[in-house]
């Protein structure tokens, strides 16, 4: 097993770090994946100019489970729609799609790599779905893709169960295992311990981190995971993502010392598109209800409902969350 003996000095240039943009996938949960083609093209070009390493265009969801009429096209991310934006993607930027365990017809809908412009399949699963996730990983790997696994809601998983789950995933053909703070519950000290565990179990393979900003710790937790050997770091433009959102692209790109990264193209994108999105009523980012679900290790769906209903009885909401547990 690989062991990280020294903390990474984040003031140094670290060539192993990869920045992974998840704006359209996590941000798609804000607007039901109804991004305009202009925004998608501009985001693609901004990521290239900013030196971002990977861009996730959305999900490859099952059309047998989800009605196309109820979602924007990036819920399904067809090959045709992808190529309309990126062509053959003759750039250093790698293209990603996410496949949710139990919500993807992966055997048929994920094409062989030779027929696709996609570079990496990100398999997302909960702990009870690991056998299915491993089958998805092996399927994608056999088709020629780089493959990651995002094991979600680990703040709800007991220590022994988590260790067993990590060993199962690490023994598969997966290339990258993600530490995911789904509920924005973890503090940097906890992330440090988990990151070391993930890095150790993955050995010569890679690890990543995906944080949520319920307690305004997504950036701090991202940096802390990286200090302990995690190389793949998820971001979204202006933190756009479900509920409290994620680590801000412009924040991480400004912090990292790799000279290929620049936050300026992302700032231009925020000015051109994101300010209008917010003015039009698209909501994400830190708010008290998300703080409470983060502190209490609860799914943010109740906070999203609370905000949509226009409620401000925060202390009563806290009592409701305690009763849910």
GROMACS .gro file of C-alpha atoms in nm:
model
  325
    1UNK     CA    1   0.000   0.000   0.000
    2UNK     CA    2   0.113   0.354  -0.081
    3UNK     CA    3   0.175   0.574   0.221
    4UNK     CA    4   0.190   0.953   0.220
    5UNK     CA    5   0.469   1.025   0.469
    6UNK     CA    6   0.477   1.402   0.432
    7UNK     CA    7   0.205   1.654   0.376
    8UNK     CA    8   0.217   1.818   0.035
    9UNK     CA    9   0.336   2.179   0.047
   10UNK     CA   10   0.058   2.367  -0.129
   11UNK     CA   11   0.283   2.666  -0.186
   12UNK     CA   12   0.483   2.458  -0.433
   13UNK     CA   13   0.406   2.375  -0.795
   14UNK     CA   14   0.241   2.033  -0.789
   15UNK     CA   15   0.227   1.884  -1.141
   16UNK     CA   16   0.018   1.582  -1.033
   17UNK     CA   17  -0.288   1.791  -0.945
   18UNK     CA   18  -0.580   1.779  -1.189
   19UNK     CA   19  -0.869   2.027  -1.183
   20UNK     CA   20  -1.204   1.869  -1.272
   21UNK     CA   21  -1.491   2.099  -1.372
   22UNK     CA   22  -1.834   1.959  -1.274
   23UNK     CA   23  -2.039   2.272  -1.344
   24UNK     CA   24  -2.281   2.119  -1.595
   25UNK     CA   25  -2.334   1.801  -1.396
   26UNK     CA   26  -2.369   1.932  -1.040
   27UNK     CA   27  -2.492   2.269  -1.164
   28UNK     CA   28  -2.744   2.088  -1.380
   29UNK     CA   29  -2.923   1.993  -1.058
   30UNK     CA   30  -2.993   2.365  -1.012
   31UNK     CA   31  -3.169   2.423  -1.345
   32UNK     CA   32  -3.276   2.073  -1.449
   33UNK     CA   33  -2.990   2.066  -1.702
   34UNK     CA   34  -3.145   2.346  -1.911
   35UNK     CA   35  -2.819   2.510  -2.017
   36UNK     CA   36  -2.812   2.701  -2.342
   37UNK     CA   37  -2.572   2.589  -2.613
   38UNK     CA   38  -2.407   2.930  -2.591
   39UNK     CA   39  -2.330   2.880  -2.222
   40UNK     CA   40  -2.199   2.527  -2.279
   41UNK     CA   41  -1.969   2.639  -2.562
   42UNK     CA   42  -1.844   2.934  -2.359
   43UNK     CA   43  -1.782   2.713  -2.055
   44UNK     CA   44  -1.592   2.463  -2.271
   45UNK     CA   45  -1.373   2.739  -2.416
   46UNK     CA   46  -1.323   2.901  -2.076
   47UNK     CA   47  -1.208   2.573  -1.923
   48UNK     CA   48  -0.959   2.523  -2.205
   49UNK     CA   49  -0.826   2.877  -2.163
   50UNK     CA   50  -0.810   2.836  -1.784
   51UNK     CA   51  -0.600   2.518  -1.812
   52UNK     CA   52  -0.869   2.297  -1.654
   53UNK     CA   53  -0.789   1.928  -1.704
   54UNK     CA   54  -1.136   1.765  -1.719
   55UNK     CA   55  -1.489   1.888  -1.795
   56UNK     CA   56  -1.799   1.689  -1.704
   57UNK     CA   57  -2.085   1.758  -1.944
   58UNK     CA   58  -2.363   1.590  -1.746
   59UNK     CA   59  -2.517   1.251  -1.687
   60UNK     CA   60  -2.576   0.960  -1.923
   61UNK     CA   61  -2.916   0.887  -1.765
   62UNK     CA   62  -3.152   0.613  -1.873
   63UNK     CA   63  -3.426   0.729  -2.111
   64UNK     CA   64  -3.630   0.435  -1.987
   65UNK     CA   65  -3.633   0.585  -1.637
   66UNK     CA   66  -3.636   0.959  -1.708
   67UNK     CA   67  -3.860   1.139  -1.958
   68UNK     CA   68  -3.661   1.348  -2.203
   69UNK     CA   69  -3.939   1.608  -2.206
   70UNK     CA   70  -3.884   1.681  -1.835
   71UNK     CA   71  -3.511   1.756  -1.850
   72UNK     CA   72  -3.254   1.949  -2.046
   73UNK     CA   73  -3.043   1.743  -2.284
   74UNK     CA   74  -2.741   1.728  -2.053
   75UNK     CA   75  -2.928   1.489  -1.826
   76UNK     CA   76  -2.864   1.238  -2.106
   77UNK     CA   77  -2.552   1.386  -2.277
   78UNK     CA   78  -2.582   1.214  -2.611
   79UNK     CA   79  -2.281   1.168  -2.836
   80UNK     CA   80  -2.447   1.390  -3.096
   81UNK     CA   81  -2.502   1.676  -2.851
   82UNK     CA   82  -2.146   1.647  -2.722
   83UNK     CA   83  -1.992   1.660  -3.069
   84UNK     CA   84  -2.206   1.963  -3.155
   85UNK     CA   85  -2.007   2.146  -2.886
   86UNK     CA   86  -1.659   1.993  -2.894
   87UNK     CA   87  -1.626   1.834  -3.239
   88UNK     CA   88  -1.339   1.587  -3.204
   89UNK     CA   89  -1.212   1.780  -2.900
   90UNK     CA   90  -0.860   1.827  -3.030
   91UNK     CA   91  -0.757   2.001  -2.707
   92UNK     CA   92  -0.578   1.899  -2.384
   93UNK     CA   93  -0.913   1.911  -2.201
   94UNK     CA   94  -1.060   1.567  -2.129
   95UNK     CA   95  -1.435   1.508  -2.154
   96UNK     CA   96  -1.633   1.334  -1.881
   97UNK     CA   97  -1.985   1.207  -1.826
   98UNK     CA   98  -2.133   1.065  -1.508
   99UNK     CA   99  -2.320   0.735  -1.489
  100UNK     CA  100  -2.537   0.690  -1.178
  101UNK     CA  101  -2.559   0.333  -1.052
  102UNK     CA  102  -2.913   0.211  -1.106
  103UNK     CA  103  -3.005   0.503  -1.329
  104UNK     CA  104  -2.801   0.432  -1.641
  105UNK     CA  105  -2.843   0.174  -1.918
  106UNK     CA  106  -2.468   0.144  -1.926
  107UNK     CA  107  -2.443  -0.176  -2.127
  108UNK     CA  108  -2.604  -0.009  -2.429
  109UNK     CA  109  -2.587   0.369  -2.376
  110UNK     CA  110  -2.213   0.393  -2.304
  111UNK     CA  111  -2.050   0.337  -2.641
  112UNK     CA  112  -1.706   0.188  -2.701
  113UNK     CA  113  -1.439   0.456  -2.657
  114UNK     CA  114  -1.345   0.436  -3.025
  115UNK     CA  115  -1.695   0.563  -3.111
  116UNK     CA  116  -1.706   0.839  -2.851
  117UNK     CA  117  -1.543   1.173  -2.780
  118UNK     CA  118  -1.577   1.101  -2.406
  119UNK     CA  119  -1.252   1.026  -2.222
  120UNK     CA  120  -1.365   0.929  -1.873
  121UNK     CA  121  -1.676   0.767  -1.724
  122UNK     CA  122  -1.747   0.866  -1.365
  123UNK     CA  123  -1.952   0.600  -1.189
  124UNK     CA  124  -2.149   0.734  -0.890
  125UNK     CA  125  -2.287   0.497  -0.628
  126UNK     CA  126  -2.394   0.453  -0.268
  127UNK     CA  127  -2.235   0.185  -0.054
  128UNK     CA  128  -2.516  -0.067  -0.108
  129UNK     CA  129  -2.465  -0.034  -0.485
  130UNK     CA  130  -2.096  -0.131  -0.495
  131UNK     CA  131  -2.144  -0.465  -0.675
  132UNK     CA  132  -2.340  -0.286  -0.949
  133UNK     CA  133  -2.085  -0.002  -0.957
  134UNK     CA  134  -1.798  -0.247  -1.000
  135UNK     CA  135  -1.979  -0.408  -1.294
  136UNK     CA  136  -2.021  -0.060  -1.445
  137UNK     CA  137  -1.653   0.015  -1.386
  138UNK     CA  138  -1.542  -0.307  -1.555
  139UNK     CA  139  -1.781  -0.245  -1.846
  140UNK     CA  140  -1.647   0.107  -1.906
  141UNK     CA  141  -1.287  -0.002  -1.863
  142UNK     CA  142  -1.334  -0.284  -2.114
  143UNK     CA  143  -1.475  -0.030  -2.359
  144UNK     CA  144  -1.153   0.169  -2.335
  145UNK     CA  145  -1.231   0.454  -2.095
  146UNK     CA  146  -1.055   0.603  -1.799
  147UNK     CA  147  -1.291   0.530  -1.508
  148UNK     CA  148  -1.354   0.686  -1.170
  149UNK     CA  149  -1.586   0.590  -0.885
  150UNK     CA  150  -1.761   0.853  -0.673
  151UNK     CA  151  -1.871   0.677  -0.354
  152UNK     CA  152  -2.139   0.907  -0.216
  153UNK     CA  153  -2.270   0.991   0.133
  154UNK     CA  154  -1.971   0.841   0.314
  155UNK     CA  155  -2.049   1.063   0.615
  156UNK     CA  156  -2.334   0.816   0.678
  157UNK     CA  157  -2.114   0.504   0.653
  158UNK     CA  158  -1.966   0.329   0.957
  159UNK     CA  159  -1.587   0.301   0.965
  160UNK     CA  160  -1.557  -0.076   0.915
  161UNK     CA  161  -1.812  -0.073   0.634
  162UNK     CA  162  -1.630   0.213   0.462
  163UNK     CA  163  -1.294   0.036   0.480
  164UNK     CA  164  -1.444  -0.279   0.329
  165UNK     CA  165  -1.609  -0.074   0.054
  166UNK     CA  166  -1.286   0.106  -0.031
  167UNK     CA  167  -1.097  -0.222  -0.060
  168UNK     CA  168  -1.362  -0.364  -0.294
  169UNK     CA  169  -1.350  -0.061  -0.523
  170UNK     CA  170  -0.970  -0.042  -0.515
  171UNK     CA  171  -0.947  -0.405  -0.625
  172UNK     CA  172  -1.150  -0.330  -0.939
  173UNK     CA  173  -1.017  -0.178  -1.262
  174UNK     CA  174  -1.105   0.173  -1.143
  175UNK     CA  175  -0.845   0.445  -1.209
  176UNK     CA  176  -0.965   0.709  -0.961
  177UNK     CA  177  -1.160   0.681  -0.636
  178UNK     CA  178  -1.335   0.996  -0.515
  179UNK     CA  179  -1.385   1.100  -0.156
  180UNK     CA  180  -1.727   1.270  -0.172
  181UNK     CA  181  -1.864   1.497   0.100
  182UNK     CA  182  -2.221   1.469  -0.028
  183UNK     CA  183  -2.387   1.652   0.261
  184UNK     CA  184  -2.115   1.909   0.331
  185UNK     CA  185  -2.077   1.753   0.675
  186UNK     CA  186  -1.702   1.701   0.710
  187UNK     CA  187  -1.445   1.931   0.870
  188UNK     CA  188  -1.083   1.957   0.750
  189UNK     CA  189  -0.954   1.731   1.028
  190UNK     CA  190  -1.193   1.456   0.917
  191UNK     CA  191  -1.104   1.510   0.552
  192UNK     CA  192  -0.734   1.474   0.638
  193UNK     CA  193  -0.794   1.134   0.799
  194UNK     CA  194  -1.020   1.013   0.519
  195UNK     CA  195  -0.787   1.136   0.245
  196UNK     CA  196  -0.497   0.943   0.396
  197UNK     CA  197  -0.717   0.633   0.413
  198UNK     CA  198  -0.828   0.666   0.049
  199UNK     CA  199  -0.475   0.731  -0.078
  200UNK     CA  200  -0.340   0.433   0.114
  201UNK     CA  201  -0.603   0.187  -0.007
  202UNK     CA  202  -0.567   0.301  -0.371
  203UNK     CA  203  -0.192   0.239  -0.376
  204UNK     CA  204  -0.054   0.341  -0.716
  205UNK     CA  205  -0.396   0.452  -0.841
  206UNK     CA  206  -0.543   0.800  -0.806
  207UNK     CA  207  -0.783   0.965  -0.562
  208UNK     CA  208  -1.011   1.266  -0.596
  209UNK     CA  209  -1.224   1.494  -0.378
  210UNK     CA  210  -1.572   1.637  -0.438
  211UNK     CA  211  -1.698   1.875  -0.170
  212UNK     CA  212  -2.020   2.060  -0.095
  213UNK     CA  213  -2.028   2.403   0.063
  214UNK     CA  214  -2.295   2.366   0.334
  215UNK     CA  215  -2.057   2.488   0.605
  216UNK     CA  216  -1.852   2.706   0.369
  217UNK     CA  217  -1.573   2.449   0.386
  218UNK     CA  218  -1.569   2.313   0.030
  219UNK     CA  219  -1.253   2.506  -0.060
  220UNK     CA  220  -1.079   2.435   0.272
  221UNK     CA  221  -1.165   2.065   0.252
  222UNK     CA  222  -1.047   2.048  -0.109
  223UNK     CA  223  -0.711   2.195  -0.010
  224UNK     CA  224  -0.685   1.968   0.294
  225UNK     CA  225  -0.750   1.656   0.085
  226UNK     CA  226  -0.485   1.769  -0.161
  227UNK     CA  227  -0.231   1.825   0.118
  228UNK     CA  228  -0.266   1.457   0.203
  229UNK     CA  229  -0.212   1.321  -0.147
  230UNK     CA  230  -0.544   1.358  -0.330
  231UNK     CA  231  -0.476   1.473  -0.687
  232UNK     CA  232  -0.814   1.511  -0.862
  233UNK     CA  233  -1.002   1.816  -0.737
  234UNK     CA  234  -1.363   1.894  -0.834
  235UNK     CA  235  -1.480   2.251  -0.888
  236UNK     CA  236  -1.776   2.434  -1.038
  237UNK     CA  237  -1.796   2.785  -1.180
  238UNK     CA  238  -1.898   3.025  -0.902
  239UNK     CA  239  -1.970   2.716  -0.692
  240UNK     CA  240  -2.278   2.628  -0.900
  241UNK     CA  241  -2.424   2.302  -0.775
  242UNK     CA  242  -2.702   2.133  -0.585
  243UNK     CA  243  -2.805   2.322  -0.274
  244UNK     CA  244  -2.505   2.491  -0.117
  245UNK     CA  245  -2.294   2.422  -0.423
  246UNK     CA  246  -1.930   2.323  -0.450
  247UNK     CA  247  -1.573   2.448  -0.442
  248UNK     CA  248  -1.548   2.757  -0.666
  249UNK     CA  249  -1.347   2.710  -0.986
  250UNK     CA  250  -1.215   3.063  -0.972
  251UNK     CA  251  -1.107   3.017  -0.609
  252UNK     CA  252  -0.907   2.698  -0.662
  253UNK     CA  253  -0.753   2.813  -0.991
  254UNK     CA  254  -0.636   3.132  -0.818
  255UNK     CA  255  -0.480   2.930  -0.536
  256UNK     CA  256  -0.295   2.654  -0.722
  257UNK     CA  257   0.064   2.730  -0.818
  258UNK     CA  258   0.070   2.551  -1.153
  259UNK     CA  259   0.138   2.831  -1.406
  260UNK     CA  260  -0.091   2.668  -1.663
  261UNK     CA  261  -0.397   2.757  -1.452
  262UNK     CA  262  -0.569   3.094  -1.478
  263UNK     CA  263  -0.892   3.209  -1.315
  264UNK     CA  264  -0.940   3.500  -1.558
  265UNK     CA  265  -1.137   3.308  -1.826
  266UNK     CA  266  -1.370   3.179  -1.553
  267UNK     CA  267  -1.421   3.531  -1.418
  268UNK     CA  268  -1.520   3.644  -1.767
  269UNK     CA  269  -1.768   3.356  -1.787
  270UNK     CA  270  -1.920   3.454  -1.454
  271UNK     CA  271  -1.962   3.809  -1.577
  272UNK     CA  272  -2.116   3.703  -1.908
  273UNK     CA  273  -2.347   3.423  -1.794
  274UNK     CA  274  -2.363   3.348  -1.423
  275UNK     CA  275  -2.474   3.690  -1.300
  276UNK     CA  276  -2.775   3.669  -1.532
  277UNK     CA  277  -2.851   3.314  -1.420
  278UNK     CA  278  -2.872   3.438  -1.062
  279UNK     CA  279  -3.078   3.740  -1.164
  280UNK     CA  280  -3.317   3.504  -1.341
  281UNK     CA  281  -3.374   3.317  -1.016
  282UNK     CA  282  -3.136   3.020  -1.033
  283UNK     CA  283  -3.047   2.953  -0.670
  284UNK     CA  284  -2.743   2.784  -0.518
  285UNK     CA  285  -2.485   2.865  -0.254
  286UNK     CA  286  -2.446   2.890   0.121
  287UNK     CA  287  -2.761   2.956   0.321
  288UNK     CA  288  -2.867   2.879   0.676
  289UNK     CA  289  -3.087   2.578   0.585
  290UNK     CA  290  -2.791   2.419   0.405
  291UNK     CA  291  -2.570   2.494   0.705
  292UNK     CA  292  -2.815   2.306   0.924
  293UNK     CA  293  -2.837   2.001   0.699
  294UNK     CA  294  -2.457   1.999   0.678
  295UNK     CA  295  -2.408   2.018   1.054
  296UNK     CA  296  -2.670   1.748   1.110
  297UNK     CA  297  -2.542   1.523   0.831
  298UNK     CA  298  -2.873   1.529   0.645
  299UNK     CA  299  -2.954   1.520   0.275
  300UNK     CA  300  -3.002   1.879   0.145
  301UNK     CA  301  -3.340   1.797  -0.013
  302UNK     CA  302  -3.522   1.916   0.299
  303UNK     CA  303  -3.330   2.246   0.290
  304UNK     CA  304  -3.405   2.290  -0.080
  305UNK     CA  305  -3.777   2.244  -0.001
  306UNK     CA  306  -3.751   2.485   0.295
  307UNK     CA  307  -3.604   2.757   0.073
  308UNK     CA  308  -3.854   2.701  -0.209
  309UNK     CA  309  -4.138   2.746   0.040
  310UNK     CA  310  -3.995   3.083   0.145
  311UNK     CA  311  -3.960   2.978   0.507
  312UNK     CA  312  -3.732   3.161   0.751
  313UNK     CA  313  -3.813   2.976   1.076
  314UNK     CA  314  -3.460   2.846   1.099
  315UNK     CA  315  -3.461   2.726   1.459
  316UNK     CA  316  -3.780   2.530   1.399
  317UNK     CA  317  -3.621   2.375   1.092
  318UNK     CA  318  -3.330   2.270   1.311
  319UNK     CA  319  -3.578   2.093   1.542
  320UNK     CA  320  -3.738   1.922   1.241
  321UNK     CA  321  -3.398   1.792   1.128
  322UNK     CA  322  -3.325   1.658   1.477
  323UNK     CA  323  -3.655   1.472   1.474
  324UNK     CA  324  -3.568   1.320   1.133
  325UNK     CA  325  -3.266   1.156   1.292
   0.00000   0.00000   0.00000
